[in-house]
């Protein structure tokens, strides 16, 4: 089985985290999403991987190289991101049989993909409470009879999880017309395929689509939650480390610090004296938590430091940010009981009761800055000391 991984998109809903890297290069547990997808596909039985790259594609190529496990990796370029069918069409010359298509920004379980591959031709679906917001899979007699985009009266609560195995003949069906939203979509290819083939719906659980910043936090929460305690670094004898905490070699936890798992403290990271880290939290490579600072339920990408006595909760901080002393990221909810974030100009509910801030790479806050819940700061933004930031910059 060949697996095509779609990794060409611009990831606009994930900005500012995708200002300098493609979304599939964002880390879950320190490993880029696209590598998770490729490894999962190979462990589920894929013998060859074709990655479709576009936006900042060189980073994906450099990272994955020419093999994953025993499987060779090839690349196809999608110059204009005109949709998922267009992305697979870019990979067409590499395809020579039935092929799987997976999103480079989704988190799949290996056994789920193995079931998908074994049931080919197939589509992964998942059950949701409000299917009318999704692509709904219509099933008749055990096979897929149609895919309906956001139907007012959904025929089932099974929705498209964006992973498929297409029969070889689908290569001739990729040239679909533009959809209403102006993209050439794989769902239209599937609607053609079901006329000639029996496509099996394969229900998968534990699948995550990582399209927006709080979904990156959720994917990391789950990853960190699954780690077992392993203290490899330098943990001071007067520090308290409770629960499933990973302290990698070359990481250190100073005197009087408290780390409550689940948490991962990656290589070169430093938890300062008297600081508190509560899980699920990922402290990336060479991050630093200042004296008596508090970090809870957050992702800190490599090289980011949090100044002394700062408080950071429910947040995603890009690479090489520096939070000045006593920076406070507030994480309360609004009247509706959840925190909203502006995504491409619209206010979108995170459906989380608590959510903090999203910082692009290289953000620097002045001492005593306060960031209100749901605020995003763009790449390289700076704040003056003692300001309160309640809207996106
Ligand atoms: P999306 O998440 O819908 O698109 P995107 O990654 O560009 O993000 P955004 O909407 O925030 O701008 O895409 C689903 C998957 O398909 C994702 O893995 C990227 C990939 N993709 C391509 O490879 N080429 C394309 O033309 C499109 C639209 C998506």
Coordinates of C-alpha atoms and ligand atoms in Angstrom, one line a residue:
X1 CA 0.0 0.0 0.0
X2 CA 1.2 3.5 -0.8
X3 CA 0.3 6.3 1.5
X4 CA -0.1 9.9 0.3
X5 CA 0.3 12.5 3.0
X6 CA -1.1 15.9 2.3
X7 CA 1.2 18.5 3.8
X8 CA 1.0 21.4 1.3
X9 CA -1.6 23.7 3.0
X10 CA -0.8 27.1 4.3
X11 CA -2.3 26.5 7.7
X12 CA -3.9 30.0 7.9
X13 CA -6.2 29.1 10.8
X14 CA -3.1 28.1 12.8
X15 CA -1.4 31.5 12.5
X16 CA 0.8 32.9 14.0
X17 CA 2.3 29.5 14.7
X18 CA 2.5 28.8 10.9
X19 CA 4.1 32.1 10.0
X20 CA 7.5 30.5 9.7
X21 CA 6.7 26.7 9.3
X22 CA 4.1 24.6 7.7
X23 CA 1.4 23.2 10.0
X24 CA 2.6 19.6 9.6
X25 CA 6.0 20.7 11.1
X26 CA 4.3 21.8 14.4
X27 CA 5.3 19.5 17.2
X28 CA 3.3 17.0 19.2
X29 CA 5.5 15.8 22.0
X30 CA 8.5 17.4 20.3
X31 CA 8.0 15.4 17.0
X32 CA 6.4 17.1 14.0
X33 CA 2.9 16.1 13.1
X34 CA 3.9 14.9 9.6
X35 CA 6.5 12.5 11.1
X36 CA 3.8 11.1 13.5
X37 CA 1.5 10.5 10.5
X38 CA 4.3 8.9 8.3
X39 CA 5.4 6.6 11.1
X40 CA 1.9 5.6 12.0
X41 CA 1.1 4.9 8.3
X42 CA 4.3 2.7 8.0
X43 CA 3.5 0.8 11.3
X44 CA 0.0 0.2 9.9
X45 CA 1.4 -1.4 6.8
X46 CA 2.3 1.4 4.3
X47 CA 5.2 0.3 2.2
X48 CA 5.9 3.6 0.5
X49 CA 5.1 7.2 1.5
X50 CA 4.5 10.1 -0.8
X51 CA 4.4 13.5 0.9
X52 CA 2.7 16.4 -1.0
X53 CA 4.5 19.6 0.0
X54 CA 3.9 23.2 -0.9
X55 CA 3.9 26.0 1.7
X56 CA 7.4 26.0 3.3
X57 CA 7.8 22.5 1.9
X58 CA 11.6 22.4 2.2
X59 CA 11.3 22.1 6.0
X60 CA 9.2 18.9 5.6
X61 CA 11.7 17.4 3.1
X62 CA 14.7 18.3 5.3
X63 CA 13.1 16.8 8.3
X64 CA 11.7 13.5 6.9
X65 CA 14.5 12.8 4.4
X66 CA 14.2 9.9 2.1
X67 CA 12.8 7.2 4.4
X68 CA 10.7 6.5 7.4
X69 CA 11.4 3.2 9.1
X70 CA 11.8 0.7 6.2
X71 CA 9.6 2.7 3.8
X72 CA 11.0 5.0 1.1
X73 CA 9.6 8.6 1.1
X74 CA 9.0 10.5 -2.1
X75 CA 7.9 14.1 -2.5
X76 CA 5.4 15.8 -4.9
X77 CA 5.1 19.6 -5.2
X78 CA 1.7 21.3 -5.2
X79 CA 2.5 24.8 -6.3
X80 CA -1.0 26.3 -5.7
X81 CA -3.0 24.9 -2.9
X82 CA -6.2 24.4 -4.8
X83 CA -7.6 21.6 -2.7
X84 CA -7.1 18.1 -1.5
X85 CA -8.0 16.4 -4.8
X86 CA -5.5 18.8 -6.5
X87 CA -2.9 17.8 -3.9
X88 CA -3.3 14.1 -4.7
X89 CA -3.2 14.8 -8.4
X90 CA 0.2 16.3 -7.8
X91 CA 1.3 12.9 -6.5
X92 CA -0.3 11.0 -9.4
X93 CA 3.0 10.1 -11.2
X94 CA 4.1 8.1 -8.1
X95 CA 1.0 6.1 -7.7
X96 CA 0.8 2.5 -9.1
X97 CA -2.1 0.8 -7.3
X98 CA -4.6 1.4 -4.5
X99 CA -3.5 4.2 -2.3
X100 CA -4.2 5.7 1.1
X101 CA -4.6 9.5 1.6
X102 CA -3.9 11.0 5.0
X103 CA -3.8 14.5 6.3
X104 CA -0.3 15.7 7.4
X105 CA -1.9 17.6 10.3
X106 CA -4.1 14.9 11.8
X107 CA -3.2 12.5 14.7
X108 CA -4.1 8.9 13.9
X109 CA -3.7 5.7 15.9
X110 CA -1.8 2.9 14.2
X111 CA -4.4 0.2 14.7
X112 CA -7.1 2.5 13.3
X113 CA -5.1 3.0 10.2
X114 CA -4.3 -0.7 9.9
X115 CA -8.1 -1.4 9.9
X116 CA -8.6 1.3 7.3
X117 CA -5.9 -0.2 5.1
X118 CA -7.3 -3.8 5.5
X119 CA -10.8 -2.7 4.5
X120 CA -9.8 -0.9 1.3
X121 CA -11.4 0.8 -0.5
X122 CA -12.4 2.6 2.7
X123 CA -13.0 5.9 4.4
X124 CA -12.3 6.7 8.1
X125 CA -15.3 8.1 10.0
X126 CA -15.9 9.1 13.5
X127 CA -19.1 9.6 15.5
X128 CA -20.1 13.1 16.6
X129 CA -23.0 14.7 18.4
X130 CA -23.8 17.4 15.9
X131 CA -23.0 16.0 12.4
X132 CA -24.6 18.8 10.5
X133 CA -21.4 20.9 11.0
X134 CA -19.3 18.2 9.1
X135 CA -19.1 16.1 6.0
X136 CA -21.6 13.3 6.8
X137 CA -21.1 9.8 5.6
X138 CA -24.2 8.1 4.3
X139 CA -24.1 4.3 4.7
X140 CA -26.4 1.8 3.0
X141 CA -26.0 -1.9 3.6
X142 CA -22.6 -1.6 5.1
X143 CA -21.1 0.4 2.3
X144 CA -20.8 4.2 1.7
X145 CA -23.6 5.5 -0.5
X146 CA -22.7 9.2 -0.3
X147 CA -20.9 12.0 1.4
X148 CA -23.0 15.1 2.2
X149 CA -21.3 18.4 3.1
X150 CA -22.9 20.0 6.3
X151 CA -26.5 18.6 5.6
X152 CA -29.4 20.2 7.5
X153 CA -30.8 16.7 8.1
X154 CA -27.8 14.3 8.6
X155 CA -28.6 10.7 7.6
X156 CA -26.1 9.4 10.2
X157 CA -23.9 10.7 13.0
X158 CA -20.8 9.3 11.2
X159 CA -18.6 12.1 9.8
X160 CA -15.6 12.1 7.5
X161 CA -12.3 11.8 9.4
X162 CA -10.3 12.7 6.3
X163 CA -8.4 9.4 5.8
X164 CA -9.2 7.2 2.8
X165 CA -8.0 4.2 0.8
X166 CA -8.8 4.7 -2.9
X167 CA -8.8 2.0 -5.5
X168 CA -6.2 2.4 -8.3
X169 CA -9.0 3.5 -10.7
X170 CA -9.4 6.7 -8.6
X171 CA -6.3 8.1 -10.2
X172 CA -8.5 8.7 -13.3
X173 CA -11.1 10.5 -11.1
X174 CA -9.0 13.2 -9.5
X175 CA -9.9 15.9 -12.0
X176 CA -13.0 17.1 -10.2
X177 CA -14.5 20.6 -10.6
X178 CA -14.2 23.3 -8.0
X179 CA -16.5 23.0 -5.1
X180 CA -18.7 25.9 -3.8
X181 CA -15.8 27.0 -1.5
X182 CA -13.5 27.2 -4.6
X183 CA -11.4 24.1 -4.0
X184 CA -11.0 20.8 -5.8
X185 CA -11.9 18.3 -3.0
X186 CA -11.2 14.7 -2.4
X187 CA -14.8 14.2 -1.1
X188 CA -16.0 14.8 -4.7
X189 CA -13.5 12.1 -5.9
X190 CA -14.9 9.7 -3.3
X191 CA -18.5 10.5 -4.5
X192 CA -17.3 9.4 -8.0
X193 CA -15.6 6.3 -6.7
X194 CA -18.6 5.0 -4.8
X195 CA -20.5 4.6 -8.1
X196 CA -18.1 1.8 -9.2
X197 CA -16.7 0.4 -5.9
X198 CA -18.0 -0.7 -2.5
X199 CA -16.3 1.7 -0.1
X200 CA -16.3 0.5 3.6
X201 CA -16.8 3.0 6.4
X202 CA -14.2 2.3 9.1
X203 CA -15.1 3.9 12.5
X204 CA -12.0 5.3 14.2
X205 CA -11.7 6.8 17.7
X206 CA -9.0 8.9 19.2
X207 CA -8.5 10.9 16.0
X208 CA -7.5 14.5 16.2
X209 CA -7.6 17.2 13.5
X210 CA -5.0 19.8 14.4
X211 CA -6.1 22.9 12.5
X212 CA -6.3 25.6 15.2
X213 CA -4.0 26.5 18.1
X214 CA -6.1 25.0 20.8
X215 CA -6.2 21.8 18.9
X216 CA -2.4 21.7 19.0
X217 CA -2.7 22.1 22.7
X218 CA -5.2 19.2 22.8
X219 CA -2.9 16.9 20.8
X220 CA 0.0 17.7 23.1
X221 CA -2.2 17.2 26.2
X222 CA -3.0 13.7 24.9
X223 CA 0.6 12.9 24.1
X224 CA 1.9 14.1 27.4
X225 CA -0.9 12.2 29.2
X226 CA 0.4 8.9 27.7
X227 CA 4.0 9.2 28.9
X228 CA 5.3 7.1 31.8
X229 CA 7.5 8.6 34.6
X230 CA 11.2 8.7 33.6
X231 CA 13.6 11.0 35.4
X232 CA 16.7 11.1 33.3
X233 CA 17.9 14.7 34.0
X234 CA 19.2 16.6 36.9
X235 CA 16.4 16.8 39.5
X236 CA 17.4 18.6 42.7
X237 CA 16.9 16.6 45.9
X238 CA 14.7 19.3 47.3
X239 CA 12.5 19.5 44.2
X240 CA 9.1 17.7 44.2
X241 CA 8.3 15.6 41.1
X242 CA 4.9 13.9 41.2
X243 CA 3.2 11.5 38.8
X244 CA 4.0 10.8 35.2
X245 CA 6.8 13.3 34.6
X246 CA 9.5 12.8 32.0
X247 CA 12.7 14.8 32.6
X248 CA 15.0 14.1 29.7
X249 CA 18.8 13.8 30.0
X250 CA 20.4 17.3 30.1
X251 CA 17.2 18.9 31.5
X252 CA 17.1 20.1 35.1
X253 CA 14.7 20.9 37.9
X254 CA 16.0 23.2 40.5
X255 CA 15.6 23.3 44.3
X256 CA 12.1 23.8 45.7
X257 CA 10.5 23.5 42.2
X258 CA 7.3 21.4 41.9
X259 CA 6.5 19.4 38.8
X260 CA 3.1 17.7 38.8
X261 CA 2.6 15.3 35.9
X262 CA 1.7 14.6 33.4
X263 CA 4.6 16.7 32.0
X264 CA 7.5 16.4 29.7
X265 CA 10.7 18.4 30.3
X266 CA 12.7 18.1 27.2
X267 CA 16.5 18.0 26.8
X268 CA 18.2 21.3 27.9
X269 CA 15.1 22.7 29.6
X270 CA 15.3 24.2 33.0
X271 CA 12.7 24.6 35.7
X272 CA 13.9 27.3 38.1
X273 CA 14.0 27.5 41.9
X274 CA 10.6 27.4 43.5
X275 CA 8.8 27.3 40.1
X276 CA 5.7 25.2 39.6
X277 CA 4.8 23.2 36.5
X278 CA 1.4 21.5 36.3
X279 CA 0.4 19.1 33.6
X280 CA -0.4 18.3 31.0
X281 CA 2.5 20.5 30.0
X282 CA 5.3 20.1 27.4
X283 CA 8.4 22.1 28.0
X284 CA 10.3 22.0 24.7
X285 CA 14.1 21.8 24.2
X286 CA 16.1 24.5 25.9
X287 CA 13.1 26.2 27.5
X288 CA 13.4 27.9 30.8
X289 CA 11.0 28.5 33.6
X290 CA 12.1 31.4 35.9
X291 CA 12.3 31.4 39.7
X292 CA 8.8 31.0 41.3
X293 CA 7.0 31.1 37.9
X294 CA 4.0 29.0 37.4
X295 CA 3.2 27.1 34.1
X296 CA 0.1 24.9 33.8
X297 CA -1.4 23.0 30.9
X298 CA 0.7 24.6 28.2
X299 CA 3.1 24.0 25.3
X300 CA 6.4 25.9 25.2
X301 CA 8.3 25.4 22.0
X302 CA 12.1 25.2 21.9
X303 CA 14.1 28.1 23.3
X304 CA 11.2 29.9 25.0
X305 CA 11.7 31.3 28.5
X306 CA 9.2 32.5 31.1
X307 CA 10.5 35.2 33.5
X308 CA 10.5 34.9 37.2
X309 CA 7.1 35.0 39.0
X310 CA 5.2 34.8 35.7
X311 CA 2.0 32.8 35.4
X312 CA 1.2 31.0 32.2
X313 CA -1.8 28.7 31.9
X314 CA -3.6 26.9 29.0
X315 CA -1.3 28.5 26.4
X316 CA 0.7 27.7 23.3
X317 CA 4.0 29.6 23.1
X318 CA 6.0 29.5 19.9
X319 CA 9.8 29.2 19.6
X320 CA 12.3 31.6 21.3
X321 CA 9.7 33.7 23.1
X322 CA 10.8 35.6 26.2
X323 CA 8.3 36.5 28.8
X324 CA 9.4 39.3 31.1
X325 CA 9.3 38.9 34.8
X326 CA 5.8 38.8 36.3
X327 CA 4.0 38.3 33.0
X328 CA 0.5 37.0 33.6
X329 CA -1.5 35.1 31.0
X330 CA -5.1 35.0 32.2
X331 CA -7.2 32.0 31.2
X332 CA -10.7 32.7 32.4
X333 CA -13.8 32.1 30.3
X334 CA -16.3 34.6 29.0
X335 CA -20.0 34.9 29.7
X336 CA -20.7 32.0 27.4
X337 CA -18.5 29.7 29.5
X338 CA -15.8 29.2 27.0
X339 CA -12.9 31.2 25.6
X340 CA -13.1 32.5 22.0
X341 CA -10.2 33.2 19.7
X342 CA -10.1 35.3 16.5
X343 CA -9.4 33.0 13.6
X344 CA -9.1 34.6 10.2
X345 CA -11.2 37.6 11.4
X346 CA -14.0 35.6 13.0
X347 CA -14.5 35.0 16.7
X348 CA -14.4 31.2 17.2
X349 CA -15.2 29.3 20.4
X350 CA -12.5 27.0 21.5
X351 CA -15.1 25.1 23.5
X352 CA -12.7 25.2 26.4
X353 CA -13.7 26.7 29.6
X354 CA -10.1 27.9 30.1
X355 CA -7.7 29.0 27.4
X356 CA -4.8 31.4 27.7
X357 CA -2.7 33.0 24.9
X358 CA -1.1 32.0 21.6
X359 CA 2.3 33.5 20.9
X360 CA 4.1 33.4 17.6
X361 CA 7.9 32.8 17.5
X362 CA 10.1 35.4 19.0
X363 CA 7.5 37.3 21.1
X364 CA 8.9 39.3 23.9
X365 CA 6.8 40.7 26.7
X366 CA 7.8 43.5 29.0
X367 CA 7.8 43.0 32.8
X368 CA 4.3 42.8 34.4
X369 CA 2.5 42.4 31.1
X370 CA -1.0 40.9 31.4
X371 CA -2.4 38.9 28.5
X372 CA -6.2 38.4 28.5
X373 CA -7.7 35.0 27.6
X374 CA -7.7 34.0 23.9
X375 CA -5.2 36.7 22.8
X376 CA -2.8 36.0 20.0
X377 CA 0.5 37.9 19.6
X378 CA 2.1 37.8 16.1
X379 CA 5.7 36.6 15.4
X380 CA 8.3 38.9 16.9
X381 CA 5.7 41.1 18.7
X382 CA 6.9 43.0 21.8
X383 CA 4.9 44.5 24.6
X384 CA 5.8 47.4 26.9
X385 CA 6.1 46.7 30.6
X386 CA 2.9 46.8 32.7
X387 CA 0.5 46.8 29.7
X388 CA -2.7 44.7 29.6
X389 CA -3.3 43.1 26.1
X390 CA -6.9 42.3 25.6
X391 CA -7.1 42.2 21.8
X392 CA -4.9 40.6 19.2
X393 CA -2.1 42.8 17.9
Ligands
LIG1 P1 -6.9 22.2 5.5 O1 -6.5 22.1 7.0 O2 -8.3 22.3 5.1 O3 -6.1 23.4 4.9 P2 -4.7 24.1 5.4 O4 -3.7 23.1 5.9 O5 -4.3 25.0 4.3 O6 -5.2 25.0 6.6 P3 -6.0 26.3 6.7 O7 -7.4 26.0 6.2 O8 -6.0 26.7 8.1 O9 -5.4 27.4 5.8 O10 -6.3 21.0 4.7 C1 -6.4 19.6 5.1 C2 -5.2 18.9 4.8 O11 -4.9 18.9 3.4 C3 -4.0 19.4 5.4 O12 -3.2 18.3 5.8 C4 -3.3 20.3 4.3 C5 -3.7 19.5 3.1 N1 -3.9 20.4 1.9 C6 -3.0 20.2 0.8 O13 -2.0 19.5 0.9 N2 -3.2 21.0 -0.3 C7 -4.3 21.8 -0.4 O14 -4.5 22.4 -1.5 C8 -5.2 21.9 0.7 C9 -6.4 22.9 0.7 C10 -4.9 21.2 1.8

